[in-house]
């Protein structure tokens, strides 16, 4: 984790109140609800809280540490979105360009209206999916794991899973494009494989494989030394195992650190959820966003582009645009920008926060948020699926914001 460089009081935080985070962390570990977790809090460019408790690997009794590598899953999405916006800044496309300009497999899309898996009914899409639709999850695409609609079931039948596919990024995108959309493009907010499609778009537009583009243009320039789509052999002892609750309510291993699928290079680099990272690495990404596109003299985006990304692009909050079935956030009072959720109204969201704050999380209960008004960011890392199992993010928000005293 990032090294603590200054006392909390020097940046307007109460050390006594901030210290409430520590027993909160310990309670979850001691109760057997989490194997281990870490929390990083930084304000005004200074890390003021950086702590880890519990184990990264229960079977091997490896402690959660400052350099533990974890699956950040959907916290990959903001990095993919940055890659898209870097190409946007190069004049390669406009946000409202149809994605068919680069990915012709999305021509003549259909929108499901009824039927069954074997004989589904549909109508033509009223317009093409745009790049903005993909960035804001308003494309009409979905996720197979939702298990709540016929289109979700069709994704599962066709193996539309960027986490486990063994073919190629282009192949999985093409198979997804052969299936109907869940809604008309732009009509509803539905969490989806859209960011995986964007990863393929980056590869097509740039002429560079997506994983190589991310490493060369973002990960390495930002000094994110432990962030990648797999964990090399020499780093596996620092990799955390992933857990879920079994039928007995106890933690059960679902992906082993040493013998799991991240121990080898992945055939399909998932722009929607494929990265592993550390607290120190993701703190560098948060600083990059908070510093409006620049980190330690390295500028990857212009400040106006970051401002555009962190602005709500929906006509209202998530709850107002269709009936969202899942998100790594609540729906009321929360909008969505280009790769991040955006806080619109803390009272409506029923949680302490700041309008304009951006955030997202991952399936294994990881989370981050960046508050430009308070010049603050917070990172939570753990490995428990699903992310809805515990109210970790909401509780940590209260603990963190209640420590602000200036």
Tab-separated table of C-alpha atoms in Angstrom:
chain	number	residue	atom	x	y	z
A	1	UNK	CA	0.000	0.000	0.000
A	2	UNK	CA	1.104	3.594	-0.400
A	3	UNK	CA	3.392	4.827	2.338
A	4	UNK	CA	1.867	7.236	4.859
A	5	UNK	CA	3.546	10.547	4.265
A	6	UNK	CA	1.776	13.031	6.545
A	7	UNK	CA	-0.440	13.162	9.654
A	8	UNK	CA	-4.194	13.344	8.940
A	9	UNK	CA	-4.595	16.705	10.699
A	10	UNK	CA	-2.239	18.325	8.190
A	11	UNK	CA	-4.820	17.709	5.448
A	12	UNK	CA	-8.005	18.385	7.416
A	13	UNK	CA	-8.790	14.897	8.718
A	14	UNK	CA	-9.202	13.760	12.316
A	15	UNK	CA	-6.690	11.016	13.162
A	16	UNK	CA	-8.957	9.813	15.961
A	17	UNK	CA	-11.970	9.505	13.677
A	18	UNK	CA	-9.958	8.001	10.834
A	19	UNK	CA	-8.687	5.356	13.226
A	20	UNK	CA	-12.257	4.017	13.511
A	21	UNK	CA	-11.572	2.270	10.210
A	22	UNK	CA	-9.099	-0.105	11.871
A	23	UNK	CA	-11.476	-1.864	14.300
A	24	UNK	CA	-14.088	-1.977	11.546
A	25	UNK	CA	-11.605	-3.898	9.394
A	26	UNK	CA	-10.646	-6.204	12.258
A	27	UNK	CA	-14.259	-7.061	13.053
A	28	UNK	CA	-14.887	-8.413	9.565
A	29	UNK	CA	-11.748	-10.552	9.672
A	30	UNK	CA	-12.262	-11.823	13.225
A	31	UNK	CA	-15.894	-12.726	12.458
A	32	UNK	CA	-14.750	-14.801	9.486
A	33	UNK	CA	-16.669	-12.605	7.046
A	34	UNK	CA	-13.546	-11.637	5.118
A	35	UNK	CA	-10.246	-13.431	4.721
A	36	UNK	CA	-8.425	-10.100	4.563
A	37	UNK	CA	-8.784	-6.514	3.394
A	38	UNK	CA	-6.874	-3.288	2.949
A	39	UNK	CA	-7.933	0.351	2.987
A	40	UNK	CA	-6.099	3.384	1.618
A	41	UNK	CA	-7.201	6.985	2.217
A	42	UNK	CA	-5.462	9.983	0.653
A	43	UNK	CA	-6.212	13.699	0.698
A	44	UNK	CA	-4.499	16.661	-0.940
A	45	UNK	CA	-1.936	14.317	-2.465
A	46	UNK	CA	-0.963	12.743	0.862
A	47	UNK	CA	-1.720	9.205	2.045
A	48	UNK	CA	-3.077	9.457	5.588
A	49	UNK	CA	-4.388	5.932	6.202
A	50	UNK	CA	-2.992	2.694	4.797
A	51	UNK	CA	-3.770	-0.518	6.626
A	52	UNK	CA	-4.190	-4.228	5.935
A	53	UNK	CA	-5.678	-6.962	8.127
A	54	UNK	CA	-6.290	-10.667	7.810
A	55	UNK	CA	-5.025	-13.135	5.247
A	56	UNK	CA	-4.667	-12.943	1.500
A	57	UNK	CA	-4.644	-16.758	1.349
A	58	UNK	CA	-6.329	-18.768	4.101
A	59	UNK	CA	-4.873	-22.178	3.209
A	60	UNK	CA	-1.296	-20.926	3.031
A	61	UNK	CA	-1.747	-18.414	5.880
A	62	UNK	CA	-0.266	-15.588	3.862
A	63	UNK	CA	-1.093	-12.210	5.390
A	64	UNK	CA	-2.812	-9.419	3.530
A	65	UNK	CA	0.037	-6.966	2.993
A	66	UNK	CA	0.911	-3.639	1.449
A	67	UNK	CA	1.855	-5.324	-1.821
A	68	UNK	CA	-0.883	-7.984	-2.055
A	69	UNK	CA	-2.153	-8.407	-5.622
A	70	UNK	CA	-5.930	-8.786	-6.046
A	71	UNK	CA	-8.486	-9.232	-8.830
A	72	UNK	CA	-9.980	-5.783	-9.291
A	73	UNK	CA	-12.504	-7.034	-11.876
A	74	UNK	CA	-14.719	-4.104	-12.940
A	75	UNK	CA	-12.249	-1.553	-11.588
A	76	UNK	CA	-10.611	-2.381	-14.949
A	77	UNK	CA	-13.378	-0.427	-16.695
A	78	UNK	CA	-12.063	3.076	-15.895
A	79	UNK	CA	-8.642	2.196	-17.362
A	80	UNK	CA	-10.269	0.909	-20.552
A	81	UNK	CA	-12.324	4.093	-20.735
A	82	UNK	CA	-9.143	6.159	-20.400
A	83	UNK	CA	-7.682	4.194	-23.330
A	84	UNK	CA	-10.751	5.059	-25.432
A	85	UNK	CA	-10.502	8.728	-24.518
A	86	UNK	CA	-6.799	8.828	-25.394
A	87	UNK	CA	-7.745	7.772	-28.922
A	88	UNK	CA	-10.589	10.308	-28.869
A	89	UNK	CA	-8.042	13.022	-28.083
A	90	UNK	CA	-5.993	11.886	-31.090
A	91	UNK	CA	-8.947	12.685	-33.351
A	92	UNK	CA	-9.624	9.054	-34.245
A	93	UNK	CA	-13.399	9.363	-33.704
A	94	UNK	CA	-16.166	11.366	-32.072
A	95	UNK	CA	-18.119	9.996	-29.118
A	96	UNK	CA	-21.376	9.928	-31.062
A	97	UNK	CA	-19.855	8.050	-33.979
A	98	UNK	CA	-21.572	4.716	-34.604
A	99	UNK	CA	-19.405	1.845	-33.439
A	100	UNK	CA	-20.118	0.216	-36.829
A	101	UNK	CA	-17.562	2.617	-38.293
A	102	UNK	CA	-14.931	0.324	-36.767
A	103	UNK	CA	-16.846	-2.819	-35.801
A	104	UNK	CA	-19.123	-3.702	-38.740
A	105	UNK	CA	-20.410	-6.791	-36.905
A	106	UNK	CA	-22.775	-4.452	-35.030
A	107	UNK	CA	-24.662	-3.451	-38.197
A	108	UNK	CA	-28.392	-4.184	-38.414
A	109	UNK	CA	-28.803	-5.037	-34.738
A	110	UNK	CA	-32.139	-6.351	-33.483
A	111	UNK	CA	-33.848	-5.598	-30.147
A	112	UNK	CA	-35.571	-8.438	-28.324
A	113	UNK	CA	-39.336	-8.140	-27.839
A	114	UNK	CA	-40.245	-11.659	-26.712
A	115	UNK	CA	-40.209	-15.340	-27.573
A	116	UNK	CA	-37.852	-18.010	-26.273
A	117	UNK	CA	-34.195	-18.965	-26.568
A	118	UNK	CA	-34.927	-21.097	-29.612
A	119	UNK	CA	-37.372	-18.710	-31.288
A	120	UNK	CA	-36.954	-15.145	-30.181
A	121	UNK	CA	-38.880	-12.166	-31.476
A	122	UNK	CA	-37.334	-8.789	-32.207
A	123	UNK	CA	-37.578	-5.457	-33.959
A	124	UNK	CA	-34.808	-3.547	-35.760
A	125	UNK	CA	-32.653	-1.231	-33.661
A	126	UNK	CA	-33.758	2.347	-34.279
A	127	UNK	CA	-30.167	3.493	-34.649
A	128	UNK	CA	-26.614	2.188	-34.374
A	129	UNK	CA	-24.842	1.872	-31.045
A	130	UNK	CA	-22.472	4.807	-30.516
A	131	UNK	CA	-19.154	4.910	-28.718
A	132	UNK	CA	-20.810	7.086	-26.062
A	133	UNK	CA	-23.474	4.393	-25.577
A	134	UNK	CA	-20.738	1.870	-24.836
A	135	UNK	CA	-18.956	4.192	-22.397
A	136	UNK	CA	-22.173	4.940	-20.506
A	137	UNK	CA	-23.726	1.418	-20.549
A	138	UNK	CA	-26.687	2.571	-22.615
A	139	UNK	CA	-25.896	0.390	-25.641
A	140	UNK	CA	-28.554	-2.279	-25.106
A	141	UNK	CA	-25.928	-4.936	-24.372
A	142	UNK	CA	-26.083	-6.956	-21.157
A	143	UNK	CA	-24.209	-9.521	-19.029
A	144	UNK	CA	-24.895	-13.250	-19.006
A	145	UNK	CA	-24.393	-13.524	-15.239
A	146	UNK	CA	-27.478	-11.380	-14.573
A	147	UNK	CA	-29.749	-14.396	-15.150
A	148	UNK	CA	-32.839	-12.192	-15.312
A	149	UNK	CA	-33.685	-11.802	-19.007
A	150	UNK	CA	-33.883	-13.930	-22.113
A	151	UNK	CA	-30.931	-12.068	-23.615
A	152	UNK	CA	-28.850	-12.910	-20.527
A	153	UNK	CA	-29.676	-16.580	-21.082
A	154	UNK	CA	-28.677	-16.328	-24.731
A	155	UNK	CA	-25.313	-14.885	-23.692
A	156	UNK	CA	-24.761	-17.887	-21.442
A	157	UNK	CA	-25.802	-20.299	-24.192
A	158	UNK	CA	-23.319	-18.702	-26.596
A	159	UNK	CA	-20.495	-18.481	-24.049
A	160	UNK	CA	-20.342	-14.683	-24.052
A	161	UNK	CA	-17.998	-14.461	-21.057
A	162	UNK	CA	-14.848	-12.387	-21.468
A	163	UNK	CA	-13.479	-13.722	-18.177
A	164	UNK	CA	-13.331	-17.354	-19.242
A	165	UNK	CA	-13.241	-17.328	-23.070
A	166	UNK	CA	-10.288	-19.077	-24.667
A	167	UNK	CA	-10.665	-17.862	-28.260
A	168	UNK	CA	-9.973	-14.179	-28.930
A	169	UNK	CA	-11.354	-10.781	-28.047
A	170	UNK	CA	-12.589	-10.309	-31.620
A	171	UNK	CA	-14.376	-13.669	-31.580
A	172	UNK	CA	-16.307	-13.057	-28.369
A	173	UNK	CA	-17.320	-9.559	-29.516
A	174	UNK	CA	-18.545	-10.960	-32.838
A	175	UNK	CA	-20.641	-13.609	-31.090
A	176	UNK	CA	-22.178	-10.960	-28.830
A	177	UNK	CA	-23.028	-8.852	-31.876
A	178	UNK	CA	-24.916	-11.801	-33.380
A	179	UNK	CA	-27.439	-11.744	-30.514
A	180	UNK	CA	-30.300	-9.281	-29.976
A	181	UNK	CA	-30.017	-6.226	-27.771
A	182	UNK	CA	-31.867	-5.953	-24.485
A	183	UNK	CA	-33.128	-2.447	-25.281
A	184	UNK	CA	-32.920	0.211	-27.956
A	185	UNK	CA	-29.522	1.977	-28.008
A	186	UNK	CA	-29.600	4.990	-25.697
A	187	UNK	CA	-32.948	4.090	-24.141
A	188	UNK	CA	-31.938	2.358	-20.902
A	189	UNK	CA	-28.995	2.021	-18.534
A	190	UNK	CA	-27.958	-1.624	-18.299
A	191	UNK	CA	-24.633	-2.773	-16.876
A	192	UNK	CA	-23.024	-4.846	-19.592
A	193	UNK	CA	-20.134	-6.178	-21.641
A	194	UNK	CA	-19.932	-2.752	-23.312
A	195	UNK	CA	-16.481	-2.032	-21.845
A	196	UNK	CA	-15.179	-5.341	-23.192
A	197	UNK	CA	-16.405	-4.242	-26.621
A	198	UNK	CA	-14.529	-0.981	-26.053
A	199	UNK	CA	-11.344	-2.968	-25.433
A	200	UNK	CA	-11.756	-4.521	-28.869
A	201	UNK	CA	-12.491	-1.067	-30.314
A	202	UNK	CA	-9.197	0.204	-28.872
A	203	UNK	CA	-7.359	-2.645	-30.584
A	204	UNK	CA	-9.053	-2.052	-33.935
A	205	UNK	CA	-8.615	1.732	-33.933
A	206	UNK	CA	-5.021	1.705	-32.673
A	207	UNK	CA	-3.827	-1.370	-34.536
A	208	UNK	CA	-2.290	-2.612	-31.269
A	209	UNK	CA	-3.594	-5.598	-29.240
A	210	UNK	CA	-5.735	-4.249	-26.410
A	211	UNK	CA	-3.663	-5.649	-23.543
A	212	UNK	CA	-0.468	-4.322	-25.131
A	213	UNK	CA	-2.069	-0.880	-25.630
A	214	UNK	CA	-3.111	-0.735	-21.977
A	215	UNK	CA	0.348	-1.716	-20.762
A	216	UNK	CA	2.263	0.547	-23.141
A	217	UNK	CA	0.056	3.638	-23.025
A	218	UNK	CA	-1.417	3.626	-19.476
A	219	UNK	CA	-0.128	1.020	-17.013
A	220	UNK	CA	3.606	1.515	-17.571
A	221	UNK	CA	3.523	5.338	-17.920
A	222	UNK	CA	1.594	5.585	-14.647
A	223	UNK	CA	4.090	3.325	-12.871
A	224	UNK	CA	1.509	0.653	-12.050
A	225	UNK	CA	4.147	-2.050	-11.660
A	226	UNK	CA	1.898	-4.905	-10.470
A	227	UNK	CA	-1.121	-4.303	-12.724
A	228	UNK	CA	-1.741	-6.744	-15.579
A	229	UNK	CA	-4.137	-9.343	-16.978
A	230	UNK	CA	-2.315	-12.206	-15.238
A	231	UNK	CA	0.128	-12.737	-12.397
A	232	UNK	CA	3.638	-13.881	-13.401
A	233	UNK	CA	5.152	-16.813	-11.498
A	234	UNK	CA	7.509	-14.670	-9.420
A	235	UNK	CA	4.592	-12.595	-8.112
A	236	UNK	CA	2.162	-15.448	-7.326
A	237	UNK	CA	3.229	-15.574	-3.636
A	238	UNK	CA	1.788	-12.036	-3.357
A	239	UNK	CA	-1.511	-12.918	-5.089
A	240	UNK	CA	-4.676	-13.269	-2.979
A	241	UNK	CA	-7.108	-16.165	-3.286
A	242	UNK	CA	-10.754	-15.388	-4.004
A	243	UNK	CA	-13.630	-16.488	-1.781
A	244	UNK	CA	-17.410	-16.696	-1.489
A	245	UNK	CA	-19.726	-17.892	1.266
A	246	UNK	CA	-20.556	-21.589	1.187
A	247	UNK	CA	-23.906	-23.102	2.164
A	248	UNK	CA	-22.700	-23.173	5.773
A	249	UNK	CA	-21.997	-19.446	5.683
A	250	UNK	CA	-18.239	-19.969	5.875
A	251	UNK	CA	-15.667	-18.641	3.442
A	252	UNK	CA	-15.129	-21.059	0.555
A	253	UNK	CA	-12.320	-20.911	-2.008
A	254	UNK	CA	-13.523	-20.140	-5.549
A	255	UNK	CA	-10.238	-19.215	-7.277
A	256	UNK	CA	-6.876	-20.252	-5.874
A	257	UNK	CA	-3.997	-17.791	-5.946
A	258	UNK	CA	-1.399	-20.273	-7.169
A	259	UNK	CA	-3.412	-22.751	-9.222
A	260	UNK	CA	-6.173	-20.461	-10.529
A	261	UNK	CA	-6.687	-19.001	-13.986
A	262	UNK	CA	-4.717	-15.810	-13.343
A	263	UNK	CA	-1.465	-17.786	-13.060
A	264	UNK	CA	-1.184	-17.885	-16.863
A	265	UNK	CA	-1.595	-15.292	-19.644
A	266	UNK	CA	-5.201	-14.904	-20.713
A	267	UNK	CA	-6.373	-15.604	-24.253
A	268	UNK	CA	-8.959	-12.816	-24.004
A	269	UNK	CA	-7.951	-9.613	-22.176
A	270	UNK	CA	-11.160	-8.350	-20.594
A	271	UNK	CA	-11.451	-4.576	-20.682
A	272	UNK	CA	-14.509	-4.900	-18.484
A	273	UNK	CA	-12.953	-6.908	-15.691
A	274	UNK	CA	-9.657	-8.636	-16.414
A	275	UNK	CA	-7.003	-6.766	-14.436
A	276	UNK	CA	-5.220	-7.559	-11.200
A	277	UNK	CA	-3.652	-4.727	-9.219
A	278	UNK	CA	-2.459	-3.532	-5.816
A	279	UNK	CA	-3.419	-0.701	-3.498
A	280	UNK	CA	-0.281	1.237	-4.434
A	281	UNK	CA	-0.904	0.813	-8.154
A	282	UNK	CA	-4.560	1.777	-8.061
A	283	UNK	CA	-3.692	4.771	-5.879
A	284	UNK	CA	-1.548	5.999	-8.764
A	285	UNK	CA	-4.504	5.715	-11.108
A	286	UNK	CA	-6.741	7.605	-8.650
A	287	UNK	CA	-4.130	10.346	-8.337
A	288	UNK	CA	-3.969	10.554	-12.126
A	289	UNK	CA	-7.727	11.178	-12.314
A	290	UNK	CA	-7.705	13.558	-9.347
A	291	UNK	CA	-4.825	15.475	-10.941
A	292	UNK	CA	-6.928	15.830	-14.119
A	293	UNK	CA	-5.013	13.574	-16.473
A	294	UNK	CA	-1.444	13.940	-15.247
A	295	UNK	CA	0.734	12.081	-12.749
A	296	UNK	CA	4.304	12.962	-11.754
A	297	UNK	CA	4.798	15.003	-14.900
A	298	UNK	CA	3.315	12.344	-17.196
A	299	UNK	CA	0.172	13.574	-18.953
A	300	UNK	CA	-2.061	10.984	-20.616
A	301	UNK	CA	-5.257	13.053	-20.949
A	302	UNK	CA	-6.109	16.731	-21.112
A	303	UNK	CA	-7.906	18.188	-18.103
A	304	UNK	CA	-11.020	18.980	-20.159
A	305	UNK	CA	-11.254	15.363	-21.252
A	306	UNK	CA	-11.118	14.182	-17.636
A	307	UNK	CA	-13.804	16.739	-16.796
A	308	UNK	CA	-15.976	15.302	-19.584
A	309	UNK	CA	-15.414	11.738	-18.353
A	310	UNK	CA	-16.395	12.610	-14.791
A	311	UNK	CA	-19.591	14.445	-15.753
A	312	UNK	CA	-22.966	12.681	-15.727
A	313	UNK	CA	-23.945	11.803	-19.306
A	314	UNK	CA	-27.409	10.445	-18.494
A	315	UNK	CA	-30.635	12.477	-18.518
A	316	UNK	CA	-30.981	11.733	-14.792
A	317	UNK	CA	-29.818	9.081	-12.346
A	318	UNK	CA	-29.574	5.343	-13.005
A	319	UNK	CA	-33.002	4.762	-11.495
A	320	UNK	CA	-34.621	7.142	-13.990
A	321	UNK	CA	-33.296	5.368	-17.082
A	322	UNK	CA	-35.078	2.040	-17.325
A	323	UNK	CA	-35.042	-0.466	-14.491
A	324	UNK	CA	-31.393	-1.359	-13.780
A	325	UNK	CA	-30.943	-4.902	-12.520
A	326	UNK	CA	-27.398	-4.622	-11.188
A	327	UNK	CA	-24.622	-2.086	-10.722
A	328	UNK	CA	-21.546	-1.683	-8.552
A	329	UNK	CA	-23.413	1.233	-6.946
A	330	UNK	CA	-26.900	2.201	-5.868
A	331	UNK	CA	-29.294	3.572	-8.513
A	332	UNK	CA	-31.030	6.588	-6.956
A	333	UNK	CA	-28.998	9.790	-6.876
A	334	UNK	CA	-26.177	8.234	-8.932
A	335	UNK	CA	-25.487	9.086	-12.575
A	336	UNK	CA	-22.866	7.768	-14.966
A	337	UNK	CA	-20.073	9.437	-16.907
A	338	UNK	CA	-17.604	7.936	-19.356
A	339	UNK	CA	-16.369	4.980	-17.323
A	340	UNK	CA	-17.336	6.031	-13.783
A	341	UNK	CA	-20.440	6.442	-11.690
A	342	UNK	CA	-21.052	10.080	-10.728
A	343	UNK	CA	-22.635	11.194	-7.472
A	344	UNK	CA	-25.535	13.545	-8.202
A	345	UNK	CA	-27.472	13.793	-4.951
A	346	UNK	CA	-26.201	12.215	-1.681
A	347	UNK	CA	-29.607	12.637	-0.025
A	348	UNK	CA	-31.341	10.752	-2.831
A	349	UNK	CA	-28.567	8.126	-2.807
A	350	UNK	CA	-29.062	7.886	0.976
A	351	UNK	CA	-25.324	7.916	1.646
A	352	UNK	CA	-22.812	10.577	2.643
A	353	UNK	CA	-20.821	11.928	-0.289
A	354	UNK	CA	-20.206	14.893	-2.578
A	355	UNK	CA	-21.889	15.817	-5.869
A	356	UNK	CA	-19.347	15.225	-8.615
A	357	UNK	CA	-17.575	12.375	-6.849
A	358	UNK	CA	-16.756	9.464	-9.188
A	359	UNK	CA	-16.480	5.808	-8.258
A	360	UNK	CA	-16.801	2.171	-9.185
A	361	UNK	CA	-16.135	-1.277	-7.780
A	362	UNK	CA	-15.359	-4.847	-8.681
A	363	UNK	CA	-17.149	-8.182	-8.337
A	364	UNK	CA	-14.848	-9.344	-5.519
A	365	UNK	CA	-15.998	-6.426	-3.292
A	366	UNK	CA	-13.178	-4.060	-4.232
A	367	UNK	CA	-14.046	-0.375	-4.603
A	368	UNK	CA	-12.664	3.114	-5.064
A	369	UNK	CA	-14.034	6.608	-5.075
A	370	UNK	CA	-12.493	9.926	-6.034
A	371	UNK	CA	-13.855	13.191	-4.633
A	372	UNK	CA	-12.493	16.227	-6.521
A	373	UNK	CA	-14.240	18.727	-4.225
A	374	UNK	CA	-12.634	17.286	-1.100
A	375	UNK	CA	-9.405	16.383	-2.982
A	376	UNK	CA	-9.785	12.869	-1.616
A	377	UNK	CA	-9.646	9.278	-2.791
A	378	UNK	CA	-10.288	5.978	-1.026
A	379	UNK	CA	-9.453	2.414	-2.113
A	380	UNK	CA	-10.888	-0.778	-0.606
A	381	UNK	CA	-9.340	-4.107	-1.608
A	382	UNK	CA	-10.553	-7.552	-0.581
A	383	UNK	CA	-11.554	-10.789	-2.350
A	384	UNK	CA	-15.145	-11.789	-1.622
A	385	UNK	CA	-17.786	-12.552	-4.236
A	386	UNK	CA	-20.333	-11.283	-4.924
A	387	UNK	CA	-19.842	-7.623	-4.136
A	388	UNK	CA	-23.372	-7.456	-2.726
A	389	UNK	CA	-22.533	-9.931	0.069
A	390	UNK	CA	-21.559	-7.240	2.602
A	391	UNK	CA	-22.232	-3.470	2.943
A	392	UNK	CA	-18.495	-2.732	2.976
A	393	UNK	CA	-18.509	0.226	0.610
A	394	UNK	CA	-21.318	2.112	2.294
A	395	UNK	CA	-19.843	1.579	5.748
A	396	UNK	CA	-16.372	2.690	4.665
A	397	UNK	CA	-17.800	5.829	3.076
A	398	UNK	CA	-19.363	6.830	6.391
A	399	UNK	CA	-16.168	6.088	8.323
A	400	UNK	CA	-14.063	8.090	5.888
A	401	UNK	CA	-16.265	11.135	5.390
A	402	UNK	CA	-16.967	11.466	9.115
A	403	UNK	CA	-13.222	12.047	9.596
A	404	UNK	CA	-13.278	15.282	7.565
A	405	UNK	CA	-12.987	18.178	10.007
A	406	UNK	CA	-11.742	21.220	8.090
